[in-house]
Amino acid sequence: MHELSMADAIVKTAVDVAEKNDAQKIIEITIEIGGLALLNPEQLKFMIEVLSEDTLLEGAKIVIEEIPIEIECKSCSYEGPAGEEELDHYMPIVKCPECDDVSINIIKGRECNVKNIKIEKEDEDA
Ligand SMILES: [Zn+2]
C-alpha cells in the first residue's frame, strides 16, 4: 500500500531528525502532500499514528497540508493552478483551465515531504 510505505518513510525521517537533535519527544509534525501524490491524507495520518507507537513521534500532533496542483499548458502557455476534473485523491484528471487541454506539465503537486517538526528538548541547564 502506497500510504503505508510513505508513512513508514515519514516516521523514520521524523524520528531520525528528533534523535539527532536530542529531542525528548516530537510535539508536532507537518507534512505537505501534493494533490497528485496519490495519497489519501486521512489514511496517511492514521498509518503514521500506528507506526509512531513506541517512538519519539508517539502522541505528536500530525498536521497535513495539501499543496495545490500547478500546471503549465503546452497548448496555450497558461501557468498556474490546475483545473481538476475529479477531486479524487487516487485519480485526479488534470486539465488546463483555460483551453481544457490535457497536454500539460506538472509544476507542483507530486510532493510528499516532511515540512516541519517541533520537538521538545530536555532543559539544557538541568
Ligand atoms: Zn491551455
PDB file of C-alpha atoms and ligand atoms in Angstrom:
ATOM      1  CA  MET A   1       0.000   0.000   0.000  1.00  0.00           C
ATOM      2  CA  HIS A   2       1.307   3.395  -1.062  1.00  0.00           C
ATOM      3  CA  GLU A   3       0.275   5.221   2.122  1.00  0.00           C
ATOM      4  CA  LEU A   4       1.968   2.617   4.293  1.00  0.00           C
ATOM      5  CA  SER A   5       5.407   2.930   2.689  1.00  0.00           C
ATOM      6  CA  MET A   6       5.087   6.722   2.705  1.00  0.00           C
ATOM      7  CA  ALA A   7       4.021   6.739   6.372  1.00  0.00           C
ATOM      8  CA  ASP A   8       6.940   4.482   7.216  1.00  0.00           C
ATOM      9  CA  ALA A   9       9.397   6.846   5.488  1.00  0.00           C
ATOM     10  CA  ILE A  10       7.889   9.883   7.239  1.00  0.00           C
ATOM     11  CA  VAL A  11       8.066   8.273  10.697  1.00  0.00           C
ATOM     12  CA  LYS A  12      11.708   7.265  10.100  1.00  0.00           C
ATOM     13  CA  THR A  13      12.628  10.770   8.909  1.00  0.00           C
ATOM     14  CA  ALA A  14      10.928  12.428  11.882  1.00  0.00           C
ATOM     15  CA  VAL A  15      12.472  10.083  14.468  1.00  0.00           C
ATOM     16  CA  ASP A  16      15.889  10.449  12.849  1.00  0.00           C
ATOM     17  CA  VAL A  17      15.725  14.263  12.978  1.00  0.00           C
ATOM     18  CA  ALA A  18      14.475  14.189  16.574  1.00  0.00           C
ATOM     19  CA  GLU A  19      17.282  11.859  17.682  1.00  0.00           C
ATOM     20  CA  LYS A  20      19.948  13.989  16.022  1.00  0.00           C
ATOM     21  CA  ASN A  21      18.595  16.995  17.918  1.00  0.00           C
ATOM     22  CA  ASP A  22      18.497  15.178  21.272  1.00  0.00           C
ATOM     23  CA  ALA A  23      14.746  15.561  21.463  1.00  0.00           C
ATOM     24  CA  GLN A  24      12.760  14.046  24.292  1.00  0.00           C
ATOM     25  CA  LYS A  25       9.747  13.813  22.077  1.00  0.00           C
ATOM     26  CA  ILE A  26       8.147  15.226  18.966  1.00  0.00           C
ATOM     27  CA  ILE A  27       5.299  17.623  19.642  1.00  0.00           C
ATOM     28  CA  GLU A  28       4.098  18.290  16.152  1.00  0.00           C
ATOM     29  CA  ILE A  29       4.872  17.196  12.618  1.00  0.00           C
ATOM     30  CA  THR A  30       3.772  18.992   9.468  1.00  0.00           C
ATOM     31  CA  ILE A  31       3.591  17.051   6.233  1.00  0.00           C
ATOM     32  CA  GLU A  32       2.987  18.527   2.795  1.00  0.00           C
ATOM     33  CA  ILE A  33       1.125  16.428   0.260  1.00  0.00           C
ATOM     34  CA  GLY A  34       0.585  17.416  -3.334  1.00  0.00           C
ATOM     35  CA  GLY A  35      -2.772  16.805  -4.961  1.00  0.00           C
ATOM     36  CA  LEU A  36      -1.050  14.409  -7.332  1.00  0.00           C
ATOM     37  CA  ALA A  37       0.929  12.480  -4.752  1.00  0.00           C
ATOM     38  CA  LEU A  38      -1.872   9.897  -4.914  1.00  0.00           C
ATOM     39  CA  LEU A  39      -2.117   9.708  -1.167  1.00  0.00           C
ATOM     40  CA  ASN A  40      -5.188   9.772   1.000  1.00  0.00           C
ATOM     41  CA  PRO A  41      -4.355  12.243   3.801  1.00  0.00           C
ATOM     42  CA  GLU A  42      -6.641  10.582   6.354  1.00  0.00           C
ATOM     43  CA  GLN A  43      -5.184   7.153   5.695  1.00  0.00           C
ATOM     44  CA  LEU A  44      -1.680   8.526   5.779  1.00  0.00           C
ATOM     45  CA  LYS A  45      -2.327  10.221   9.110  1.00  0.00           C
ATOM     46  CA  PHE A  46      -3.796   7.052  10.571  1.00  0.00           C
ATOM     47  CA  MET A  47      -0.826   4.963   9.465  1.00  0.00           C
ATOM     48  CA  ILE A  48       1.649   7.469  10.864  1.00  0.00           C
ATOM     49  CA  GLU A  49      -0.172   7.242  14.187  1.00  0.00           C
ATOM     50  CA  VAL A  50       0.012   3.450  14.133  1.00  0.00           C
ATOM     51  CA  LEU A  51       3.687   3.352  13.103  1.00  0.00           C
ATOM     52  CA  SER A  52       4.736   6.019  15.602  1.00  0.00           C
ATOM     53  CA  GLU A  53       3.807   3.866  18.587  1.00  0.00           C
ATOM     54  CA  ASP A  54       6.781   3.482  20.948  1.00  0.00           C
ATOM     55  CA  THR A  55       8.821   6.067  19.047  1.00  0.00           C
ATOM     56  CA  LEU A  56       9.592   9.730  19.758  1.00  0.00           C
ATOM     57  CA  LEU A  57       6.751  10.570  17.434  1.00  0.00           C
ATOM     58  CA  GLU A  58       4.097   8.877  19.547  1.00  0.00           C
ATOM     59  CA  GLY A  59       1.331  11.283  20.543  1.00  0.00           C
ATOM     60  CA  ALA A  60       2.563  14.074  18.274  1.00  0.00           C
ATOM     61  CA  LYS A  61       0.091  16.280  16.517  1.00  0.00           C
ATOM     62  CA  ILE A  62       0.056  15.417  12.824  1.00  0.00           C
ATOM     63  CA  VAL A  63      -0.663  18.347  10.535  1.00  0.00           C
ATOM     64  CA  ILE A  64      -1.227  17.655   6.867  1.00  0.00           C
ATOM     65  CA  GLU A  65      -1.025  20.495   4.381  1.00  0.00           C
ATOM     66  CA  GLU A  66      -2.225  19.902   0.888  1.00  0.00           C
ATOM     67  CA  ILE A  67      -0.256  21.558  -1.890  1.00  0.00           C
ATOM     68  CA  PRO A  68      -2.408  22.754  -4.780  1.00  0.00           C
ATOM     69  CA  ILE A  69      -1.612  21.392  -8.219  1.00  0.00           C
ATOM     70  CA  GLU A  70       0.047  23.846 -10.551  1.00  0.00           C
ATOM     71  CA  ILE A  71       0.488  23.276 -14.241  1.00  0.00           C
ATOM     72  CA  GLU A  72       1.997  24.698 -17.375  1.00  0.00           C
ATOM     73  CA  CYS A  73      -0.077  24.245 -20.524  1.00  0.00           C
ATOM     74  CA  LYS A  74       1.713  23.192 -23.677  1.00  0.00           C
ATOM     75  CA  SER A  75      -1.083  24.488 -25.899  1.00  0.00           C
ATOM     76  CA  CYS A  76      -1.824  27.989 -24.619  1.00  0.00           C
ATOM     77  CA  SER A  77       1.137  28.656 -22.280  1.00  0.00           C
ATOM     78  CA  TYR A  78      -1.147  29.045 -19.259  1.00  0.00           C
ATOM     79  CA  GLU A  79       0.708  28.694 -15.970  1.00  0.00           C
ATOM     80  CA  GLY A  80      -0.924  28.356 -12.577  1.00  0.00           C
ATOM     81  CA  PRO A  81      -3.423  26.305 -10.600  1.00  0.00           C
ATOM     82  CA  ALA A  82      -4.823  23.310 -12.448  1.00  0.00           C
ATOM     83  CA  GLY A  83      -8.419  22.648 -13.289  1.00  0.00           C
ATOM     84  CA  GLU A  84      -9.324  19.364 -11.688  1.00  0.00           C
ATOM     85  CA  GLU A  85     -11.998  17.235 -13.235  1.00  0.00           C
ATOM     86  CA  GLU A  86     -12.296  14.876 -10.322  1.00  0.00           C
ATOM     87  CA  LEU A  87     -11.376  15.885  -6.827  1.00  0.00           C
ATOM     88  CA  ASP A  88     -10.385  12.347  -6.111  1.00  0.00           C
ATOM     89  CA  HIS A  89      -7.042  11.710  -4.477  1.00  0.00           C
ATOM     90  CA  TYR A  90      -6.458   8.500  -6.345  1.00  0.00           C
ATOM     91  CA  MET A  91      -7.035   9.575  -9.932  1.00  0.00           C
ATOM     92  CA  PRO A  92      -7.296  13.302 -10.410  1.00  0.00           C
ATOM     93  CA  ILE A  93      -7.686  14.303 -14.031  1.00  0.00           C
ATOM     94  CA  VAL A  94      -5.677  17.449 -14.523  1.00  0.00           C
ATOM     95  CA  LYS A  95      -6.530  19.816 -17.329  1.00  0.00           C
ATOM     96  CA  CYS A  96      -5.722  23.336 -18.394  1.00  0.00           C
ATOM     97  CA  PRO A  97      -8.470  25.619 -17.025  1.00  0.00           C
ATOM     98  CA  GLU A  98      -8.023  27.955 -19.989  1.00  0.00           C
ATOM     99  CA  CYS A  99      -8.237  25.676 -23.002  1.00  0.00           C
ATOM    100  CA  ASP A 100      -9.172  22.281 -21.479  1.00  0.00           C
ATOM    101  CA  ASP A 101      -6.103  20.644 -22.933  1.00  0.00           C
ATOM    102  CA  VAL A 102      -4.596  17.694 -21.096  1.00  0.00           C
ATOM    103  CA  SER A 103      -1.117  18.041 -22.606  1.00  0.00           C
ATOM    104  CA  ILE A 104       0.369  19.849 -19.651  1.00  0.00           C
ATOM    105  CA  ASN A 105       3.454  19.861 -17.487  1.00  0.00           C
ATOM    106  CA  ILE A 106       3.006  19.415 -13.762  1.00  0.00           C
ATOM    107  CA  ILE A 107       4.948  22.139 -11.948  1.00  0.00           C
ATOM    108  CA  LYS A 108       3.719  21.377  -8.458  1.00  0.00           C
ATOM    109  CA  GLY A 109       1.621  18.692  -6.842  1.00  0.00           C
ATOM    110  CA  ARG A 110       3.623  15.466  -6.695  1.00  0.00           C
ATOM    111  CA  GLU A 111       5.348  16.306  -3.424  1.00  0.00           C
ATOM    112  CA  CYS A 112       5.127  14.431  -0.181  1.00  0.00           C
ATOM    113  CA  ASN A 113       7.560  15.924   2.310  1.00  0.00           C
ATOM    114  CA  VAL A 114       8.081  16.402   5.981  1.00  0.00           C
ATOM    115  CA  LYS A 115       7.873  20.179   6.138  1.00  0.00           C
ATOM    116  CA  ASN A 116       8.377  20.898   9.787  1.00  0.00           C
ATOM    117  CA  ILE A 117       8.952  19.085  13.071  1.00  0.00           C
ATOM    118  CA  LYS A 118       8.505  20.610  16.516  1.00  0.00           C
ATOM    119  CA  ILE A 119      10.482  18.864  19.198  1.00  0.00           C
ATOM    120  CA  GLU A 120      10.721  19.037  22.945  1.00  0.00           C
ATOM    121  CA  LYS A 121      14.208  19.074  24.433  1.00  0.00           C
ATOM    122  CA  GLU A 122      15.406  18.397  27.903  1.00  0.00           C
ATOM    123  CA  ASP A 123      16.172  21.604  29.758  1.00  0.00           C
ATOM    124  CA  GLU A 124      19.805  22.307  28.954  1.00  0.00           C
ATOM    125  CA  ASP A 125      20.586  23.641  32.415  1.00  0.00           C
ATOM    126  CA  ALA A 126      19.240  20.539  34.112  1.00  0.00           C
TER     127      ALA A 126
HETATM  128 ZN    ZN B   1      -4.166  25.732 -22.096  1.00  0.00          ZN
END
